[in-house]
Coordinates of C-alpha atoms and ligand atoms in Angstrom, one line a residue:
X70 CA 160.9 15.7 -178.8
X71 CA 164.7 17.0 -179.2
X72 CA 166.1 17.3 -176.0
X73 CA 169.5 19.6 -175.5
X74 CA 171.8 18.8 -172.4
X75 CA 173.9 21.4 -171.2
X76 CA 177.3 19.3 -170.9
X77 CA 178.4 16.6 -173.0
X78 CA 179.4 13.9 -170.1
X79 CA 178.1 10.6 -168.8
X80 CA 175.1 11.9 -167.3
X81 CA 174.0 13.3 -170.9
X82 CA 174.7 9.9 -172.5
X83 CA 172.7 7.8 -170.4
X84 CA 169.9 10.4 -171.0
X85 CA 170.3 9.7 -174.6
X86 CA 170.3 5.8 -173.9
X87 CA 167.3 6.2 -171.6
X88 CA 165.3 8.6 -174.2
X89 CA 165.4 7.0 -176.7
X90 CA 162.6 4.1 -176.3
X91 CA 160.5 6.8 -175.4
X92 CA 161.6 8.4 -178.9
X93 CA 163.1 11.5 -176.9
X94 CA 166.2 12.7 -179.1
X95 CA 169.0 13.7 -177.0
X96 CA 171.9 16.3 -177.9
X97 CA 174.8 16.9 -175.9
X98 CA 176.2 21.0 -175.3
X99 CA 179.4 21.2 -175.3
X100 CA 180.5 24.1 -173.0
X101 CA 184.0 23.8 -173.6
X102 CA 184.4 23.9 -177.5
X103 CA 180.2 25.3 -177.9
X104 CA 179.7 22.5 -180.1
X105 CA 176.3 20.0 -180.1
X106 CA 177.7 16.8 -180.1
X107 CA 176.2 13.4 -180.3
X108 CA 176.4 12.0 -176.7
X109 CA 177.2 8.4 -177.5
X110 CA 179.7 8.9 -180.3
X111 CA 181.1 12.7 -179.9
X112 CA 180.5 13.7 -183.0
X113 CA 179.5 17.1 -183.8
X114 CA 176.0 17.8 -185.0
X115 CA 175.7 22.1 -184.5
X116 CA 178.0 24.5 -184.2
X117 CA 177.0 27.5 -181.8
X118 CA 174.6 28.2 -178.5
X119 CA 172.0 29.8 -180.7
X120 CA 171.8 27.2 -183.2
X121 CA 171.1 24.3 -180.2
X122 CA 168.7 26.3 -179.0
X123 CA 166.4 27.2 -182.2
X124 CA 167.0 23.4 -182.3
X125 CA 166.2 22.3 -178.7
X126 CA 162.2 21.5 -177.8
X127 CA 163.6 21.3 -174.3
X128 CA 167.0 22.3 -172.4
X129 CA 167.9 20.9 -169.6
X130 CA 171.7 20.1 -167.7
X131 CA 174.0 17.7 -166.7
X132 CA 176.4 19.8 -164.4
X133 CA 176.1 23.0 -162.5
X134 CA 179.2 24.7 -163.1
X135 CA 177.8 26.0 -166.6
X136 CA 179.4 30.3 -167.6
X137 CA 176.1 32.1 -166.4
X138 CA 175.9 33.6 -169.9
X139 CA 175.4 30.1 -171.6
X140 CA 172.5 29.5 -168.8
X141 CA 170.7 33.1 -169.1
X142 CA 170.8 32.4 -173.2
X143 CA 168.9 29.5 -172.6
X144 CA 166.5 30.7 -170.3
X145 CA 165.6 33.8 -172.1
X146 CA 164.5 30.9 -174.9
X147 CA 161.5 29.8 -172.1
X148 CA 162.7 26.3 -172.7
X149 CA 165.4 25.4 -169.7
X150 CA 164.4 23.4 -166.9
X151 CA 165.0 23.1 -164.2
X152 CA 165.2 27.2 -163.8
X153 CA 168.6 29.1 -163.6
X154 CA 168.0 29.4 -159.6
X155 CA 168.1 25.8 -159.5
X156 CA 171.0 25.3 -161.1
X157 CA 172.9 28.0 -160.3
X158 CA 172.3 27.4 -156.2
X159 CA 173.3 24.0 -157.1
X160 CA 176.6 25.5 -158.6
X161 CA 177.4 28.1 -155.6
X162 CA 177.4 26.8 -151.8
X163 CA 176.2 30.9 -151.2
X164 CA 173.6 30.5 -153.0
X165 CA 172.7 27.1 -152.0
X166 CA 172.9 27.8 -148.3
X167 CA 170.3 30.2 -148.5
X168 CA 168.2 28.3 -150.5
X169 CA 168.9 25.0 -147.8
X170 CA 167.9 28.5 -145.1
X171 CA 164.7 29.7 -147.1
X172 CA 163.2 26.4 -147.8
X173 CA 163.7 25.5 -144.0
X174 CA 165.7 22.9 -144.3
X175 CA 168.1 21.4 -141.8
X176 CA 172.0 21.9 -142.9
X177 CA 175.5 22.2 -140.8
X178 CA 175.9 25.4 -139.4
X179 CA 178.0 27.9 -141.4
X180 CA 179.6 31.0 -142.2
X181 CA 180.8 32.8 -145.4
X182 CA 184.5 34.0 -145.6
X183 CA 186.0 36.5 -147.6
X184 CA 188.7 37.8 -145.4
X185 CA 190.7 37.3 -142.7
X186 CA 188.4 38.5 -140.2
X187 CA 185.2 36.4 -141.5
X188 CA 187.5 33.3 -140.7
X189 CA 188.1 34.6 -136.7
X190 CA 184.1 34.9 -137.1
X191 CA 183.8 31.8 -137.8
X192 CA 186.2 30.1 -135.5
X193 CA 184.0 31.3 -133.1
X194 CA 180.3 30.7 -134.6
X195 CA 180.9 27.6 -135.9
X196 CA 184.0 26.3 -134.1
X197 CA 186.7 23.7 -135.0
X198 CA 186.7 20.8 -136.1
X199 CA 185.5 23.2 -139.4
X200 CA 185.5 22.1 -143.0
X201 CA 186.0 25.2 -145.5
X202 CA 184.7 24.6 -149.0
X203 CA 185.2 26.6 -152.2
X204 CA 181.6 28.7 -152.9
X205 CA 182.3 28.3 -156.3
X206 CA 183.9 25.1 -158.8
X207 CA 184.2 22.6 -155.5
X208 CA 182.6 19.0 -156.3
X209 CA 183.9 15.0 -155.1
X210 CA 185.5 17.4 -151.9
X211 CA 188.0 19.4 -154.6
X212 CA 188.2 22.9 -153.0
X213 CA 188.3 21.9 -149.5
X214 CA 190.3 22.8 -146.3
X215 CA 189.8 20.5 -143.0
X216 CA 190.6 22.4 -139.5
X217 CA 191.2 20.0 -137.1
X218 CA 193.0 21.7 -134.2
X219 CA 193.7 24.8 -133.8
X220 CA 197.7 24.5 -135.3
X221 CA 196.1 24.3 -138.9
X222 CA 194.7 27.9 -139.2
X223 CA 197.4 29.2 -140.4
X224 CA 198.7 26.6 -143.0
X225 CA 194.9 26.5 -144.5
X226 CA 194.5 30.5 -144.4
X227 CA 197.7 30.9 -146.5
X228 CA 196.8 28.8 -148.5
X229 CA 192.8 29.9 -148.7
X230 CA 194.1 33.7 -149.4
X231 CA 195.8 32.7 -152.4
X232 CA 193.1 30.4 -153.8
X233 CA 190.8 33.4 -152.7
X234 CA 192.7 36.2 -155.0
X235 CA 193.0 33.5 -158.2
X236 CA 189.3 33.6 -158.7
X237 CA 186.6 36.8 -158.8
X238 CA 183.7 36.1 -156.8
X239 CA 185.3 32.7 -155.2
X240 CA 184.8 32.7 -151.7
X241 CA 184.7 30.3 -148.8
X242 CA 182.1 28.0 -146.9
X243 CA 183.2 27.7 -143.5
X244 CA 180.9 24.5 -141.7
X245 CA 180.8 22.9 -138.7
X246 CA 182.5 19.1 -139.2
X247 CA 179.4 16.9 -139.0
X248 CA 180.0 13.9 -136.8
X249 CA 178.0 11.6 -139.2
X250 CA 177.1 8.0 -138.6
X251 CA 176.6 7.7 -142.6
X252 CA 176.0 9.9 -145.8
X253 CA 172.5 8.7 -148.2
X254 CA 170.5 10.5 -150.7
X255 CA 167.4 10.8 -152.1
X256 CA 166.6 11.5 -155.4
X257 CA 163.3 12.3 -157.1
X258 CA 161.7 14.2 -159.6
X259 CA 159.1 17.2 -159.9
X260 CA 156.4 16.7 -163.1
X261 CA 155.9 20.3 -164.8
X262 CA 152.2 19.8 -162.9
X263 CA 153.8 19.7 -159.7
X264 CA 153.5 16.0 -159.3
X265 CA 156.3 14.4 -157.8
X266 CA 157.6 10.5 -157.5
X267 CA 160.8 9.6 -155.2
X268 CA 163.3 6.9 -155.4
X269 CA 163.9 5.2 -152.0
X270 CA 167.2 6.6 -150.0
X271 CA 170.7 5.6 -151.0
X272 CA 173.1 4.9 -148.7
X273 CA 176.3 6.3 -150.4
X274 CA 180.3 5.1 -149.3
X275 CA 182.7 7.7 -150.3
X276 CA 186.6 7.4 -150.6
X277 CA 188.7 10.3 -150.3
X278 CA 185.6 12.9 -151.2
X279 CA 184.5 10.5 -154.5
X280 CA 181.2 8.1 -154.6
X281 CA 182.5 4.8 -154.4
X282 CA 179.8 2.7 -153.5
X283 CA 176.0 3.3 -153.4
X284 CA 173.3 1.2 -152.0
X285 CA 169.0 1.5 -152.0
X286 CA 167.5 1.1 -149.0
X287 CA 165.0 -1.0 -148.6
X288 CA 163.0 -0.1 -144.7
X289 CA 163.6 2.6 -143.4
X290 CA 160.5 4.7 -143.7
X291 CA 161.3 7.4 -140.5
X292 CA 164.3 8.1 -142.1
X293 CA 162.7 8.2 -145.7
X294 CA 159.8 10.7 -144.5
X295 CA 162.1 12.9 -143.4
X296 CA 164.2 13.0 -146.5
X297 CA 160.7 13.4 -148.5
X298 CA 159.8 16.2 -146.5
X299 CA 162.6 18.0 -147.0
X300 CA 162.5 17.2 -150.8
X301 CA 159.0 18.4 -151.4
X302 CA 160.3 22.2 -149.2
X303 CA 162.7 21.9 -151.7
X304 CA 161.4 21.1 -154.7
X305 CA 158.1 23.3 -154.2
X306 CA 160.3 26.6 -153.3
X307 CA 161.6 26.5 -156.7
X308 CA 158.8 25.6 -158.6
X309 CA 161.5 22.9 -160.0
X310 CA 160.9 20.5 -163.1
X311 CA 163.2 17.6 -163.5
X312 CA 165.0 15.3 -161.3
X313 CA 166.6 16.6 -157.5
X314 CA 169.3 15.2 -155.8
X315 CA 170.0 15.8 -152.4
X316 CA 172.7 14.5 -150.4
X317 CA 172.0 14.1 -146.4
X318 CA 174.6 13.3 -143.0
X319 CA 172.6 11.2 -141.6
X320 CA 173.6 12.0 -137.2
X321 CA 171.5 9.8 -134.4
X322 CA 168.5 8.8 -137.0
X323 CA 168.2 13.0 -138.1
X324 CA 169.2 13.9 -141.3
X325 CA 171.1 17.3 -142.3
X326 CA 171.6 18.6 -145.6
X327 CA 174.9 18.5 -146.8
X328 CA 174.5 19.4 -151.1
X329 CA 172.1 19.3 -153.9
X330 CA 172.3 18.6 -157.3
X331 CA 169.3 20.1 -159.6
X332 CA 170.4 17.3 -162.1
X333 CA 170.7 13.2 -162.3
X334 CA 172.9 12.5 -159.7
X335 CA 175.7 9.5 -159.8
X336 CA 174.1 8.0 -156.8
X337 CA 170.9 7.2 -158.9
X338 CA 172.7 5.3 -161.2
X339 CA 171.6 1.9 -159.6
X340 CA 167.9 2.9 -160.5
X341 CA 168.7 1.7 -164.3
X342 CA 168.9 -1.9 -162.6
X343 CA 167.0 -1.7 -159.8
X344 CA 163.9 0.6 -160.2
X345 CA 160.8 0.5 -162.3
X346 CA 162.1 3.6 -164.4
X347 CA 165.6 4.8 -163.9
X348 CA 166.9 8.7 -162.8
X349 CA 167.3 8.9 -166.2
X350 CA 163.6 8.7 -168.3
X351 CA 161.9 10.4 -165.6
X352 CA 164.2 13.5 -165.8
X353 CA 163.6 13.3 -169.4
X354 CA 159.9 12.6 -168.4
X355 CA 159.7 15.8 -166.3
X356 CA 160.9 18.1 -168.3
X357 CA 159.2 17.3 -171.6
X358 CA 156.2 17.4 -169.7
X359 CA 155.3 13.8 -169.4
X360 CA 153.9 11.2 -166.5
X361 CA 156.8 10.5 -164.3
X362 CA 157.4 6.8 -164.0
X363 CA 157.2 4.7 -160.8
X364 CA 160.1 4.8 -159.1
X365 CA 159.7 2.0 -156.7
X366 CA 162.5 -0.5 -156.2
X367 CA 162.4 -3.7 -157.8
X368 CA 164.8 -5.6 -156.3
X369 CA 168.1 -4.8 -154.2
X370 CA 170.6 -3.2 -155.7
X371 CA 173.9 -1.4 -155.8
X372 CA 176.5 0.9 -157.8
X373 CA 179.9 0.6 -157.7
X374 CA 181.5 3.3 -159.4
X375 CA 184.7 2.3 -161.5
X376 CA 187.5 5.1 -161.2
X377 CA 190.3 5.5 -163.2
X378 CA 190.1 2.4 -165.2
X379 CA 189.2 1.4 -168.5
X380 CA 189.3 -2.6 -168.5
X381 CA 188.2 -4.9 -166.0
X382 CA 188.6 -8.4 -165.3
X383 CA 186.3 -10.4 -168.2
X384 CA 184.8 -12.4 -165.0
X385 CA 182.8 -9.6 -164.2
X386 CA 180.4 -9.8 -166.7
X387 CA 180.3 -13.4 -166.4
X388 CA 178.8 -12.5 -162.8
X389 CA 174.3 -12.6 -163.6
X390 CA 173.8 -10.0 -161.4
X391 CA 176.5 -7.5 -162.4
X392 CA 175.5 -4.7 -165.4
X393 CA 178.8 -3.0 -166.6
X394 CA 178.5 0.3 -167.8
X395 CA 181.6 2.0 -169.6
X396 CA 181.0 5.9 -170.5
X397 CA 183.4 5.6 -173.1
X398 CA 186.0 8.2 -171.6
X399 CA 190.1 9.3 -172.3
X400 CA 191.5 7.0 -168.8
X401 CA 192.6 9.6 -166.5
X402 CA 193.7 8.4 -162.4
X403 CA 190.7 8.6 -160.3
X404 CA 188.4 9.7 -163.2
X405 CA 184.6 8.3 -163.7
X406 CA 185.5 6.1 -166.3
X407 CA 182.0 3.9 -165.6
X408 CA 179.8 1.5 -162.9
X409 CA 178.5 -1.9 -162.1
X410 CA 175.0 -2.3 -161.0
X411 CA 174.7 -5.1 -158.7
X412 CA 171.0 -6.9 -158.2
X413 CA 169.9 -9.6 -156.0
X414 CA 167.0 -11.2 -154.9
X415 CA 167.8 -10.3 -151.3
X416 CA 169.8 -8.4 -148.8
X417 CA 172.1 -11.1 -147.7
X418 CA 172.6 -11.9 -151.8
X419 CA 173.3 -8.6 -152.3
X420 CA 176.4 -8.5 -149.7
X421 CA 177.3 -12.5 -151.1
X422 CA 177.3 -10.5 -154.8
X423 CA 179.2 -7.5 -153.9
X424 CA 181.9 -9.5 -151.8
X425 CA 182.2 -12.0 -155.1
X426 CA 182.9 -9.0 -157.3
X427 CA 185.7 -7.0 -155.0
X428 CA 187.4 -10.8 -155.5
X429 CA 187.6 -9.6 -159.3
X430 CA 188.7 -6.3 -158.7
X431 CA 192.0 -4.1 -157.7
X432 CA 190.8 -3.1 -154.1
X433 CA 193.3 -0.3 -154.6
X434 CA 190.8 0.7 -157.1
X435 CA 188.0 0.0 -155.6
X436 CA 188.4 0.8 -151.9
X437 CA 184.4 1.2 -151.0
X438 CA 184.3 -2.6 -151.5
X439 CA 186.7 -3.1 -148.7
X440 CA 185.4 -1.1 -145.7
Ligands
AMP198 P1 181.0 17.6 -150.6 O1 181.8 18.0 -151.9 O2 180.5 18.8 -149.9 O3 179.9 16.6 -150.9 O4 182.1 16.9 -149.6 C1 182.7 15.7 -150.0 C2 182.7 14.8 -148.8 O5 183.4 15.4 -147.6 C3 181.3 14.5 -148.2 O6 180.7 13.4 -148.9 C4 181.6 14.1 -146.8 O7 182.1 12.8 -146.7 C5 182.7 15.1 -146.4 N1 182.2 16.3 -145.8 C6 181.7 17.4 -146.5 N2 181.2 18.4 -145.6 C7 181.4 17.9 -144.4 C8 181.1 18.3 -143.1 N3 180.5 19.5 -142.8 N4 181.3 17.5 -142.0 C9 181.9 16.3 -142.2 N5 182.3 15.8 -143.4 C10 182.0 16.6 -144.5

């Protein structure tokens, strides 16, 4: 089975490492230069959309900010998945609210702003404290505008109207600030029969908009219903193949939607340590129309993301429970450069094992470990 991933990042390369037991050959699209590349090494296999997708048995994504020209190609060939919707709503927070709104799914109150006057509208639908969020290109909180008081309309609206005229189409997410006692997510998948297999929520620490820290929960089974439910409204209204992220605000034991990511999703990462079969085979699973694995937990675990470094103390991997993975990147401040899985027999070893690793670690780098 050749499998074509439409972006050539981390998420594609751990495909690749995750495929190929299964003897699942995974290829890496470019967007930027429209190259096929190898996703370990880089290296360029094709040249040209049309080539990787007479080559492709399946196509498939790693990111939803993909030219909508590249994505209707590869539909037209019958052999993306998940669908266009799917990735496209998880690409535009327009599109995505009214999918959150048709599948009946709980999400913070909002209103869409194009001008001037849509932003007095919302002032007074959804109020302030607000949170205004690029529709288009925003991810890890990039394109976002806090209103905390009244006094910062003005700044944020100058600077929203500009950012408004530099792209077509861009427009603004105004929501109401969610008062939320913690973010987690759930991911699962959806078989090509409709079957579908969920990992156990994933309580997720974020520093300065950026995943920092994520950790599978073990009991909490209200909580995880209710995050199931809202998956299966989710997954079933887009007839969707492949694995679903969704990320939740979790407010007095209810959960809201806050995003979803039709894709493998960096909080899933753990599940390479710490589940029976990682994000990563059963995405490939679903959508070259395989069994999905189990995903039940094996053991605690937790991710710690590693951003904007390439080198870490050697002591690290002298720690049992600790499984570095690099993603082989150009070192860029505050980029993904890689993670740490952390395992333990237990809970309580778990927090022993996370506090023994921030002692090898910059906690300028690695603030998540600190809070
Ligand atoms: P996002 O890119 O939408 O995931 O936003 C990045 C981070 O900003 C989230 O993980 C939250 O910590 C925070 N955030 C986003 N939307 C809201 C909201 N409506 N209320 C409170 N915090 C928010």
């Amino acid at each position: 089975m050749k499998v074509l991933v439409l972006g050539s990042g981390q998420l594609a390369r751990m495909m690749a490492l995750a495929g190929a037991p299964l003897n699942i050959e995974v290829l890496a699209y470019d967007v930027g230069t429209g190259h096929v590349v190898h996703p370990l090494t880089q290296q360029v296999m094709l040249k040209g959309l049309n080539t990787a997708i007479t080559y492709a048995n399946v196509i498939t994504a790693e990111f939803e900010h993909i030219p909508h020209d590249i994505l209707d190609a590869c539909e037209a060939s019958g052999k993306l998945l998940p669908t266009t919707t799917a990735i496209k709503a998880g690409g535009d927070r327009r599109l995505e609210k009214k999918l959150l709104d048709r599948a009946e799914v709980a999400n913070a109150k909002y209103q869409l702003i194009n001008n001037r006057d849509d932003l007095e509208r919302a002032i007074e639908t959804v109020g302030i404290p607000m949170v205004l969020k690029s529709a288009l290109g925003g991810y890890d909180g990039k394109g976002q505008w806090r209103l905390k008081s009244s006094q910062d309309i003005e700044p944020a609206w100058q600077e929203i109207e500009t950012f408004l005229t530099a792209t077509p189409d861009q427009a603004i997410v105004a929501e109401e600030f969610v008062p939320f006692d913690r973010e987690v997510s759930l991911i699962g998948a959806r078989g090509k029969d409709g079957s579908i297999a969920i990992y156990p929520l994933t309580e997720n620490i974020h520093c300065n908009g950026v995943l920092g820290l994520s950790v599978a929960q073990e009991e909490n089974q209200a909580l995880q219903d209710q995050a199931e439910s809202m998956f299966r409204a989710l997954a079933g209204s887009l007839n969707y193949v492949g694995v679903l992220a969704i990320e939740f605000f979790e407010v007095e034991g209810k959960l809201l939607v806050n995003e979803i990511a039709p894709r493998v999703h960096n909080s899933g990462h753990w599940t390479q340590q710490g589940a029976e079969t990682c994000q990563f085979e059963n995405h490939l699973r679903a959508v070259c129309g395989m069994p999905l694995g189990s995903m039940a937990l094996i053991r605690p675990t937790a991710m710690v993301n590693i951003l904007g470094e390439d080198s870490l103390a050697e002591a690290v991997m002298t720690l049992p429970q600790c499984h570095l993975h690099w993603y082989g990147k150009e070192k860029r401040p505050g980029r993904k450069m890689g993670h740490i899985n952390v395992c333990a027999s237990s809970s309580a070893e778990l927090k022993t094992t996370l506090t023994e690793l921030a002692g090898y670690l910059d906690p300028a780098a690695f603030p998540a470990l600190n809070q």
